[in-house]
Short mmCIF file of C-alpha atoms in Angstrom, two decimals:
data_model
loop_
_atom_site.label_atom_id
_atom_site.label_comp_id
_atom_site.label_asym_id
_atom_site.label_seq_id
_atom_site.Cartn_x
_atom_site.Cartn_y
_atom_site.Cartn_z
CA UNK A 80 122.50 121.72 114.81
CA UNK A 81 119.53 121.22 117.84
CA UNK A 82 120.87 118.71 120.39
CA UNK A 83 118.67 117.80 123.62
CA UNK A 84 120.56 118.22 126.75
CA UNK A 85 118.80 115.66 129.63
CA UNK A 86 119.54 116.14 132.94
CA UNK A 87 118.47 112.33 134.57
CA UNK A 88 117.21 110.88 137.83
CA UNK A 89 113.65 112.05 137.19
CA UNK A 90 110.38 109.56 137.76
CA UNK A 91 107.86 110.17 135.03
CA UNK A 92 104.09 110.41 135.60
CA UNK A 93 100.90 112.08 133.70
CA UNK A 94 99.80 111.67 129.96
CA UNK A 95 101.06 111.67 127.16
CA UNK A 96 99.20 111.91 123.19
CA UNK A 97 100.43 109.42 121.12
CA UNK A 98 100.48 110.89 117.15
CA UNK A 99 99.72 109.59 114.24
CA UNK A 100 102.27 106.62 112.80
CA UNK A 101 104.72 107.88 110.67
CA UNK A 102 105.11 104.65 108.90
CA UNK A 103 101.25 104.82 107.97
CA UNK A 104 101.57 108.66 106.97
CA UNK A 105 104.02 107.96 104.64
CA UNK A 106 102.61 105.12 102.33
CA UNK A 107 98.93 107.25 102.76
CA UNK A 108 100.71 110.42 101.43
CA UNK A 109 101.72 108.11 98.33
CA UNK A 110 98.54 106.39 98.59
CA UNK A 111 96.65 109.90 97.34
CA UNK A 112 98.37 110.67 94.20
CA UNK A 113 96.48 107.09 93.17
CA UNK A 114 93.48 109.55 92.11
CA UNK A 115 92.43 113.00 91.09
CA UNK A 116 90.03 113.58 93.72
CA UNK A 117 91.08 115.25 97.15
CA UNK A 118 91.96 113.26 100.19
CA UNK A 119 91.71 114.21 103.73
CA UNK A 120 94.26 112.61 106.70
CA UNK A 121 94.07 113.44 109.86
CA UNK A 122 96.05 112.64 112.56
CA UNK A 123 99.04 113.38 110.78
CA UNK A 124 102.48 113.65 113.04
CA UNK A 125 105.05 116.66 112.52
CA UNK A 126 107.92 114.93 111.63
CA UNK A 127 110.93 115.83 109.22
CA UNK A 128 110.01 112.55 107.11
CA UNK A 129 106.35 114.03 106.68
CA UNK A 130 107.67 117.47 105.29
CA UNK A 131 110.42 115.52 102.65
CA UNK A 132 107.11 113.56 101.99
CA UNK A 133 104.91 116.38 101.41
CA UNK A 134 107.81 118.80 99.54
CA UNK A 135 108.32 115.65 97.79
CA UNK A 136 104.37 115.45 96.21
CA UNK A 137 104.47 119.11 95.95
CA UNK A 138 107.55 119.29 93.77
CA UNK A 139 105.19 116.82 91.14
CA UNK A 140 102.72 119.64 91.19
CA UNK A 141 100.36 118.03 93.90
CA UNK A 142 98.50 120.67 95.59
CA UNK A 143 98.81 120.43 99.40
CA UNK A 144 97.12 122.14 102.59
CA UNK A 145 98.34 121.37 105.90
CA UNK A 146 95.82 122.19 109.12
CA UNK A 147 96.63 123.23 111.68
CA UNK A 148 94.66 120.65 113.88
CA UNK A 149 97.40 117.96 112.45
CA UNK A 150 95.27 117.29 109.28
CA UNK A 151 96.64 117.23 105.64
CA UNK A 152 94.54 118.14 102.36
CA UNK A 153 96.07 116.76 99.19
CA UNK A 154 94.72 117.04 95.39
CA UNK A 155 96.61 115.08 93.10
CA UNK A 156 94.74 116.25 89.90
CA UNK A 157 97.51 118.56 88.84
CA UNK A 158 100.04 116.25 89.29
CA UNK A 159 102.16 116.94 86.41
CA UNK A 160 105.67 115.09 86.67
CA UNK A 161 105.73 111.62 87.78
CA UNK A 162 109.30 111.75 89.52
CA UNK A 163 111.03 111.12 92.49
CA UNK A 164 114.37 113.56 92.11
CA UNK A 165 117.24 112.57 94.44
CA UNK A 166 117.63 115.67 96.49
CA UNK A 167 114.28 115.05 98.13
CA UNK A 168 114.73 111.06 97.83
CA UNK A 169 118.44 111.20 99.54
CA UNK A 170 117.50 111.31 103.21
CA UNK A 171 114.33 109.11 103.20
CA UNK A 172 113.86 105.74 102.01
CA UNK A 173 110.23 105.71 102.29
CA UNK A 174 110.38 107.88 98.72
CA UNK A 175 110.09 105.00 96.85
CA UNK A 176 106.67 104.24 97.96
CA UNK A 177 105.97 106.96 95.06
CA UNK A 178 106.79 104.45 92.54
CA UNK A 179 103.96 102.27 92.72
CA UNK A 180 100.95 104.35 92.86
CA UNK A 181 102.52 106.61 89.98
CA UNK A 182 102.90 103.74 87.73
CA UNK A 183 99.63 102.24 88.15
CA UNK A 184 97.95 106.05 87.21
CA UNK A 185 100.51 107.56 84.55
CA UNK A 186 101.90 104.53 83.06
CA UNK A 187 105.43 105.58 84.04
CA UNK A 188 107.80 106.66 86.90
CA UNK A 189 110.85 107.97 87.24
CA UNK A 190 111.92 107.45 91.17
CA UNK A 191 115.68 107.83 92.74
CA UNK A 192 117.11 105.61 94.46
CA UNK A 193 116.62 105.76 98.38
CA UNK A 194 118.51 106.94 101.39
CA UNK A 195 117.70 107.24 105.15
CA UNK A 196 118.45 105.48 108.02
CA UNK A 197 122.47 103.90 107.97
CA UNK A 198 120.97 100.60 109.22
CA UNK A 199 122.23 98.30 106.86
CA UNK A 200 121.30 96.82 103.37
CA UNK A 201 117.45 97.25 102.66
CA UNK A 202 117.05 97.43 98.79
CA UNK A 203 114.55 97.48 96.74
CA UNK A 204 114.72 94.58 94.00
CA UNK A 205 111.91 93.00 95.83
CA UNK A 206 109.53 96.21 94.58
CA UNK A 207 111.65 96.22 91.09
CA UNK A 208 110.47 92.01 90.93
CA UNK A 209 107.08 92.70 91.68
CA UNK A 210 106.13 95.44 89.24
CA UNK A 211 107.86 93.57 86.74
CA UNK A 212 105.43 90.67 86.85
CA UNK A 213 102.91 93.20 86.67
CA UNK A 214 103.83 93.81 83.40
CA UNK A 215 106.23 96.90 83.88
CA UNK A 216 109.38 97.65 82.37
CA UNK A 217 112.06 99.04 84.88
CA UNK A 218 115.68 99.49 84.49
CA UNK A 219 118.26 101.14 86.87
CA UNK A 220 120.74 104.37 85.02
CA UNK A 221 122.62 106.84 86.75
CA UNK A 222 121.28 106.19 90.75
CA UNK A 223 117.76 106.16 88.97
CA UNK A 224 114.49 103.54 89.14
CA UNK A 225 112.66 104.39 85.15
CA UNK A 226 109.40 102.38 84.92
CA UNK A 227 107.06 101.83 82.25
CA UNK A 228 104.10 100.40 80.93
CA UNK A 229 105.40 98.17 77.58
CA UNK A 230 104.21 99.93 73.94
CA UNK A 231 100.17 99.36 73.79
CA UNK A 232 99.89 98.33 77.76
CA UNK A 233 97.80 100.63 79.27
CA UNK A 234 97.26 99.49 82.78
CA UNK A 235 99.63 97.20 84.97
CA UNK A 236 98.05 93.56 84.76
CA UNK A 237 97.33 91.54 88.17
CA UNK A 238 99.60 88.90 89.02
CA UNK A 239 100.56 86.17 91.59
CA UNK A 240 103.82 87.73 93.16
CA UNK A 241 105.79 86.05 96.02
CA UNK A 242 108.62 88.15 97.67
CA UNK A 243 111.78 86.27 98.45
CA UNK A 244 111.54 88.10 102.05
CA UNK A 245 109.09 90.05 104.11
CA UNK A 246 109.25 94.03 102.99
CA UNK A 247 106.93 96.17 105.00
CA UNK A 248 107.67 98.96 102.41
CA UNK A 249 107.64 96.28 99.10
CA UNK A 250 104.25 94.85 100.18
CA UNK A 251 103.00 98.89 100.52
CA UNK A 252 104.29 99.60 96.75
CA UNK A 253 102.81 96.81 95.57
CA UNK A 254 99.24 96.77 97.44
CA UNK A 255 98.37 100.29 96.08
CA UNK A 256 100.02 99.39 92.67
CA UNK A 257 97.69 96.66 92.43
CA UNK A 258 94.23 98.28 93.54
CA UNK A 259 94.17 100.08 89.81
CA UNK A 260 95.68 96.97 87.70
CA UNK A 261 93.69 95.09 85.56
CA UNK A 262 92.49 91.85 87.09
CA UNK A 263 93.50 89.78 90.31
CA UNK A 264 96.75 90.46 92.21
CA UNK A 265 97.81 87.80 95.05
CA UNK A 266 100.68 88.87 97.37
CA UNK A 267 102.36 86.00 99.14
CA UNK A 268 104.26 86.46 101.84
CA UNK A 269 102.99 89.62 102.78
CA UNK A 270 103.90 92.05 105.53
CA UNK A 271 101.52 92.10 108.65
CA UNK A 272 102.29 95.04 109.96
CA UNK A 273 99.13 97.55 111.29
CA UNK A 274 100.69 100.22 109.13
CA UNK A 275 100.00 97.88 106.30
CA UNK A 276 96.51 97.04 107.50
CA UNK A 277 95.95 100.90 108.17
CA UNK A 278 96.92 101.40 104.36
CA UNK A 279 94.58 98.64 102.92
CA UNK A 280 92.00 100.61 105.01
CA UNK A 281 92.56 103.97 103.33
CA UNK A 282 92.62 102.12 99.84
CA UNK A 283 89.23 100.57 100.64
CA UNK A 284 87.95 103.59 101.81
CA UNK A 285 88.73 105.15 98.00
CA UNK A 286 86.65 101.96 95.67
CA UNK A 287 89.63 99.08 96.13
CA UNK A 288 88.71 95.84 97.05
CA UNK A 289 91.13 94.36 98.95
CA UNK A 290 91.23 91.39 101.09
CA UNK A 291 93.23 89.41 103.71
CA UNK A 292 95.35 92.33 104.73
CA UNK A 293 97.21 91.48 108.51
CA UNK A 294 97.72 87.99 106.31
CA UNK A 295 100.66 86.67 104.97
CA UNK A 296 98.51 86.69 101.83
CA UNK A 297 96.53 89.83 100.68
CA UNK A 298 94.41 89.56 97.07
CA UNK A 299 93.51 92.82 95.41
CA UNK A 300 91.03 93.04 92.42
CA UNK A 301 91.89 95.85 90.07
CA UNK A 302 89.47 98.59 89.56
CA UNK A 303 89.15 101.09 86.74
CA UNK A 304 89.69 104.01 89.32
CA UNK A 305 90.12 105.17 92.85
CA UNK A 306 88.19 108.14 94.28
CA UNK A 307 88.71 110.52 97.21
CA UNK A 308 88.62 109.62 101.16
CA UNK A 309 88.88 110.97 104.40
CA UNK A 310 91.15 108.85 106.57
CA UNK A 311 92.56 109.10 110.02
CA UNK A 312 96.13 107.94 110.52
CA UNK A 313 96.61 105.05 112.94
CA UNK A 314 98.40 105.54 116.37
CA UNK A 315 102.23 104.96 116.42
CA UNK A 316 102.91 101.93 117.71
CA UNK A 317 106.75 102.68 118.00
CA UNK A 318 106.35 105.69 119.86
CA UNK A 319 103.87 104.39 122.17
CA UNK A 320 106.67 101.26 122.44
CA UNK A 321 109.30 104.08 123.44
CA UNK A 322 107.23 105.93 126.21
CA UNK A 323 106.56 102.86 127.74
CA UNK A 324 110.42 101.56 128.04
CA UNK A 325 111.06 105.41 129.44
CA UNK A 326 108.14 104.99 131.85
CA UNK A 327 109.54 101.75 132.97
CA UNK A 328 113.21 103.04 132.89
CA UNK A 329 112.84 105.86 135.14
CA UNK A 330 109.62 104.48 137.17
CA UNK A 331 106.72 106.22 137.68
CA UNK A 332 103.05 106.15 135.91
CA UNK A 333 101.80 107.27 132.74
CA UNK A 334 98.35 107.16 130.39
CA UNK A 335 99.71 106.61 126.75
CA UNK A 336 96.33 108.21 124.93
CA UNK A 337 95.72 106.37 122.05
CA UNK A 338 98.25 103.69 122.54
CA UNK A 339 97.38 100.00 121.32
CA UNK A 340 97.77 96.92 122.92
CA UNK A 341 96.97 95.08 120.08
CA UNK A 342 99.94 96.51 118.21
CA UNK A 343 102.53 95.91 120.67
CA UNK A 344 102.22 92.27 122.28
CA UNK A 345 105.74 91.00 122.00
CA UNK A 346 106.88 94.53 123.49
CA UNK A 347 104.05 94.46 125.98
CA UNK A 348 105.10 90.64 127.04
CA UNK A 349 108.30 91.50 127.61
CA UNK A 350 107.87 94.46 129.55
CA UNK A 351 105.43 92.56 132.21
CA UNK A 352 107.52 89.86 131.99
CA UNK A 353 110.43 92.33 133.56
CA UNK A 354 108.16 93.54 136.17
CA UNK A 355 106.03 96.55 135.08
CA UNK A 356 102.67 96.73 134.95
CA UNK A 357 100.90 97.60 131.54
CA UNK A 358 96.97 97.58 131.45
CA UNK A 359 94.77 98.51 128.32
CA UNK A 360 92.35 100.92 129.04
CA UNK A 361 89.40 102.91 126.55
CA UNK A 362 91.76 106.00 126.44
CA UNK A 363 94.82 104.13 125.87
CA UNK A 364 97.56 102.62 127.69
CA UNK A 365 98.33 102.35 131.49
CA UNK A 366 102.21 102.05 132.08
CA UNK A 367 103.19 101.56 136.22
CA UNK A 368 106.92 100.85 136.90
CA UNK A 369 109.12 101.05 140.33
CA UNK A 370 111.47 101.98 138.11
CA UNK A 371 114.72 99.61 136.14
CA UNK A 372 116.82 98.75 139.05
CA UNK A 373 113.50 96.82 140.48
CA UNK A 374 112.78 95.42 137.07
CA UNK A 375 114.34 92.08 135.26
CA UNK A 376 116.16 92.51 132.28
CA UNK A 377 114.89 90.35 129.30
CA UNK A 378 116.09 88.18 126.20
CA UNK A 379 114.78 88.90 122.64
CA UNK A 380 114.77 88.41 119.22
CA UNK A 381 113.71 90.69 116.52
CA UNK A 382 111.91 89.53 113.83
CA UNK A 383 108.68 90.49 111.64
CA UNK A 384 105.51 91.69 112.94
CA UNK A 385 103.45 90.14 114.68
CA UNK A 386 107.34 89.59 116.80
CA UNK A 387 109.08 91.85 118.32
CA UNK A 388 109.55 94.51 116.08
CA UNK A 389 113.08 95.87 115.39
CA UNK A 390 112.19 99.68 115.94
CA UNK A 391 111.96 98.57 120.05
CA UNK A 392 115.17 96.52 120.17
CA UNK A 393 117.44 99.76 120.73
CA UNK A 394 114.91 101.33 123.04
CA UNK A 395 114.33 97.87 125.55
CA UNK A 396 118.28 97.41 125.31
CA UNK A 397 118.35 100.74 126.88
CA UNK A 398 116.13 99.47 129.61
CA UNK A 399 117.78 95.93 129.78
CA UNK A 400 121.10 97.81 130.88
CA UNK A 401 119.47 99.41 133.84
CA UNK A 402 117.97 96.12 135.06
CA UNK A 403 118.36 93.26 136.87
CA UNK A 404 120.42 90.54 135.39
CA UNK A 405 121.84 89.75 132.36
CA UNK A 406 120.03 89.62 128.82
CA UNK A 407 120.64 88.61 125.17
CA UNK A 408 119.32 90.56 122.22
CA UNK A 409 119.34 89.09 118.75
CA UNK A 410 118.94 91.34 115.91
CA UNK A 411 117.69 89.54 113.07
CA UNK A 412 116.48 92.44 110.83
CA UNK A 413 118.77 94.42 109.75
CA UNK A 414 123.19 94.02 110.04
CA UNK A 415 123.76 97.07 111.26
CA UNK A 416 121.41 98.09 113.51
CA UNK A 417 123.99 97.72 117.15
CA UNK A 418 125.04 101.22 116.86
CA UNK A 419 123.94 102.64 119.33
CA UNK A 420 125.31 100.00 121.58
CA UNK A 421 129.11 102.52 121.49
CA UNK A 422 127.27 105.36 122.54
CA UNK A 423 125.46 103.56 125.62
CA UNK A 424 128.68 102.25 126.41
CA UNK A 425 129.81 106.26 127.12
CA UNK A 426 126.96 106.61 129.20
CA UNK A 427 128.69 103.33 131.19
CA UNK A 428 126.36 100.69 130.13
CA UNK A 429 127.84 97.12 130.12
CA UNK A 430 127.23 95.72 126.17
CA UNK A 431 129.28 92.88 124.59
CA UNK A 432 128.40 92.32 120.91
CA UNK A 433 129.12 89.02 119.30
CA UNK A 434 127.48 89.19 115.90
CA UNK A 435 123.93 89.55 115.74
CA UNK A 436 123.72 89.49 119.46
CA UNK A 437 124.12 91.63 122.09
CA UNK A 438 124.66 91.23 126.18
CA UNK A 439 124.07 93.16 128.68
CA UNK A 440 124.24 92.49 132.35
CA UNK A 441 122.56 94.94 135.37
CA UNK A 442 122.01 97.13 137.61
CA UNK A 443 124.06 99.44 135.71
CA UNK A 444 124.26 103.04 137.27
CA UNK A 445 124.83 105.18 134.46
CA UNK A 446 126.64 108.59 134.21
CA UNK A 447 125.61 111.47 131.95
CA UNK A 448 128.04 112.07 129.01
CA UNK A 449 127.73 113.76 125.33
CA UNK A 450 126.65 110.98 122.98
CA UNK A 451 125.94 111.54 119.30
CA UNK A 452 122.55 109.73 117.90
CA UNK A 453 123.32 106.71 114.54
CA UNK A 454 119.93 106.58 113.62
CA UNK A 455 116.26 107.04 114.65
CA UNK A 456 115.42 104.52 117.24
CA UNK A 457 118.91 104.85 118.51
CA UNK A 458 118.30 108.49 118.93
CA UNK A 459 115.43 107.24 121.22
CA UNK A 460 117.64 105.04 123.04
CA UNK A 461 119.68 106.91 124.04
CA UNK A 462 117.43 109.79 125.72
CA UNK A 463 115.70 106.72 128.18
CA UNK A 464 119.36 106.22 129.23
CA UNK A 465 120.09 109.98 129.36
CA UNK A 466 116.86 110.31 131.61
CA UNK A 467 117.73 107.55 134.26
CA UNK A 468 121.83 108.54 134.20
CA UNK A 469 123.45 110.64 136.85
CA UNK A 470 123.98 113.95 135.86
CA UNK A 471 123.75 115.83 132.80
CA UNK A 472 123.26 113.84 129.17
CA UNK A 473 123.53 116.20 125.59
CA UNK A 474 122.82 113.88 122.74
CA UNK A 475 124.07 115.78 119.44
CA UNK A 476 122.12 114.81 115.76
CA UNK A 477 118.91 115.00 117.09
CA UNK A 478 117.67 115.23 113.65
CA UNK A 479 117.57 111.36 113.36
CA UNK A 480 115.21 111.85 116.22
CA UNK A 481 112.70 114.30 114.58
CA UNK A 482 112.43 112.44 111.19
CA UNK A 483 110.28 109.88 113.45
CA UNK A 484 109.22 111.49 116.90
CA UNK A 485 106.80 114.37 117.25
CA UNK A 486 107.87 116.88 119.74
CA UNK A 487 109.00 114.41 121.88
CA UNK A 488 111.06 116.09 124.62
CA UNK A 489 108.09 118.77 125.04
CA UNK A 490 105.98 115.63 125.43
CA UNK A 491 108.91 114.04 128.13
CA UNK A 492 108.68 117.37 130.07
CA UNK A 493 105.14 117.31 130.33
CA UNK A 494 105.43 114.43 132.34
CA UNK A 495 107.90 115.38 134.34
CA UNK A 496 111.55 115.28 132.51
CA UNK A 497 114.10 117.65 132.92
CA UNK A 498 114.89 117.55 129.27
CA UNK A 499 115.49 120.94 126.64
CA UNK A 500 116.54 121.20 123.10
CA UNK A 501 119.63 123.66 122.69
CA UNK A 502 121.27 124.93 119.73
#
C-alpha cells in the first residue's frame, strides 16, 4: 500500500495545473450512456474514481478510449446490460449516477447500492423519490436499486419534484433523467453547485433544453433523443481550494492555472480575511502568503454551495491550527466528517470537538508523525500539516487521496515540496 512520506518546513512557489473536476467527470461519464452517438471529454483527471467509473461503463459493454492528452472517447451504442454490479459500485458512491440516465434510455436499471467515502449517512431515497414521480417503479432486494418503466410506459413522464434536502448527486440523477422524459420536469430545491451547472452544459450541448441551472430551480423539457458532444470538463474547484490552503500554510507564491474565483468565494473570503493575498488573474489564480504563523485563523460553517463547501473544511482546519488565534468550525453537512481531527492531533495540533463543532487555537508548531488518512479531503489535510510540521510526516492509505487528487505530490514537488510516494 503507497503512502507519501513529507518531510515539512518548505515555502512553496511556481505553478501549478489545476485538472479537470472529478465531481463533473463523474456525472459526464454517466451523462454519455444517455445516447448512442460518441462523446468526447476532455480535460479529464487521472483519478481512481475515474477508472471504477470507466471499468464501470465498460463492464455494460460501453466502448471506451482514453487519450493520452487527458481526453476520454465513449460510445454507448453497444451498451448491452443496464447494471450497476456491486464490486465496481462498493468503493464509489458516485455509481449511482448510472441509474438515471439508464432508465430514461432502456426503460430499466438495475444499480447497487453505493459505497465510498466513511463520512456519514448520505442515501439515496431522495433519487429513489424522484424517479418515482417520474413514473418509475423501484424497489430495494438483496443490497440492490431495480427500476422500471410500469407495463405499456415507454418513457419516464416529466414531473414537479421537490427534494426534502439539497443532493448535489440526486439533482445530477435526476437532471439527465429528465432531459429524455416526456414533457416538463421542474426540480425544486436544486443543487447549485458548478459541477451541476458544468453537467447541464454537456446535456445542452447533446439537444436538451434545460434552464435555470446554478438555481435552486432548474426546468427541463423532455426530448425524444440526445445526440453526441464534445465537452471539456470544468476546473476542480476543490483542488484548486487545497493548493491554496497549502500555499498559505507553508507561505510562499503560487499561479493556480485554471483555478476559479467564481467557484470558490466563501473559501477565497476566508482566506483574505486570514491574511493572504488571492488575486484572479486570465491564467488562473494568484495565491501570496507569509506563511500560517503570520496569518489569522478563521470561523466557519459548512453548508451548500454557493457557502463554504464541506470538501475545504478539513483542508482550512489544517491551516486554522497553524494560525493565529483561536477558531470554530461547524460542520453542517455530513456527521462524521471530524476524522481527521485524531490524526492532526498526532501531528500536535490543538482540536477540541464538541458536536458539530470544532476548536482550534494557534500558533501551533507541529511535529512530523505517521498518520493514517479517513477519507479524501482528510487525506488532503493532513499532507498541508505534514508540509509545515517539523520533521518527517508518512501518511499511510493514500488511496483515499488518489480517488480525488491527480498526481498531487508530483504537482507539490514541482513547486518546491519535499514530498515522495513510497511503498
Amino acid at each position: 500500500m503507497d503512502k507519501l512520506l513529507i518531510r515539512g518546513g518548505r515555502t512553496l512557489h511556481g505553478e501549478v495545473l489545476i485538472s479537470g473536476a472529478k465531481n463533473a467527470t463523474l456525472p459526464e461519464l454517466c451523462a454519455a450512456l444517455l445516447t448512442a452517438d460518441p462523446v468526447h471529454l476532455t480535460n479529464v483527471p487521472r483519478l481512481k474514481d475515474v477508472s471504477t467509473m470507466l471499468a464501470l461503463i465498460r463492464n455494460m459493454g460501453v466502448e471506451v478510449e482514453q487519450g493520452a492528452d487527458a481526453s476520454v472517447h465513449i460510445n454507448a451504442s453497444p451498451l448491452s446490460k443496464p447494471e450497476a454490479p456491486y464490486e465496481l459500485v462498493k468503493t464509489m458512491r458516485a455509481s449511482v449516477l448510472a441509474l438515471g440516465p439508464l432508465l430514461a434510455r432502456f426503460g430499466h436499471a438495475t444499480v447497487s447500492l453505493p459505497g465510498g467515502c466513511a463520512i456519514g449517512s448520505r442515501p439515496v431515497d431522495q433519487h429513489i423519490k424522484g424517479l418515482q414521480a417520474m413514473g418509475a417503479e423501484i424497489t430495494v432486494e438483496h443490497g440492490y436499486m431495480l427500476a422500471k418503466l410500469p407495463e405499456g410506459q415507454t418513457r419516464l413522464r416529466g414531473a414537479h419534484i421537490t427534494t426534502d434536502m439539497v443532493t448535489v448527486t440526486g439533482t445530477e440523477n435526476l437532471l439527465m433523467a429528465a432531459a429524455l422524459a416526456d414533457g416538463e420536469t421542474v426540480l425544486e430545491n436544486a443543487a447549485q453547485e458548478p459541477e451541476v451547472v458544468d453537467l447541464a452544459e454537456m446535456l445542452i450541448k447533446m439537444g436538451a433544453k434545460i434552464e435555470g441551472h446554478g438555481s435552486h430551480r432548474i426546468r427541463i423539457q423532455g426530448v425524444d433523443r440526445l445526440h453526441g458532444c464534445t465537452h471539456q470538463v470544468v476546473a476542480d474547484r476543490i483542488e484548486a481550494g487545497t493548493f491554496l490552503c497549502a500555499v498559505a500554510a507553508t507561505g510562499g507564491e503560487a499561479l493556480l492555472r485554471h483555478g476559479r474565483a467564481d467557484h470558490l468565494d466563501a473559501v477565497i473570503d476566508k482566506l483574505r480575511e486570514a491574511g493572504v493575498t488571492v488575486t484572479a488573474e486570465e491564467a488562473g489564480l494568484r495565491v501570496i502568503s507569509p506563511g500560517a504563523p503570520q496569518l489569522k485563523a478563521q470561523s466557519f460553517r459548512t453548508t451548500e454551495y454557493p457557502g463554504f463547501p464541506t470538501d475545504m473544511q478539513a483542508q482550512f482546519m489544517a491551516l486554522n491550527c497553524v494560525a493565529q488565534g483561536a477558531s470554530k468550525v461547524t460542520e453542517t453537512i455530513f456527521e462524521n466528517r471530524f476524522m481527521h481531527v485524531n490524526e492532526l492531533v498526532r501531528l500536535g495540533a490543538p482540536i477540541q470537538i464538541d458536536g458539530k463543532i470544532a476548536i482550534t487555537s494557534g500558533p501551533t508548531k507541529l511535529s512530523g508523525a505517521t498518520v493514517m488518512a479517513t477519507d479524501l479531503r482528510a487525506s488532503a489535510s493532513l499532507v498541508i500539516a505534514g508540509l509545515v510540521a517539523e520533521g518527517e510526516t508518512l501518511v499511510d492509505r493514500i488511496y483515499h487521496l488518489d480517488r480525488g487528487y491527480d498526481q498531487m505530490e508530483a504537482k507539490l514537488r514541482g513547486i518546491g515540496a519535499d514530498i515522495e510516494r513510497v511503498k
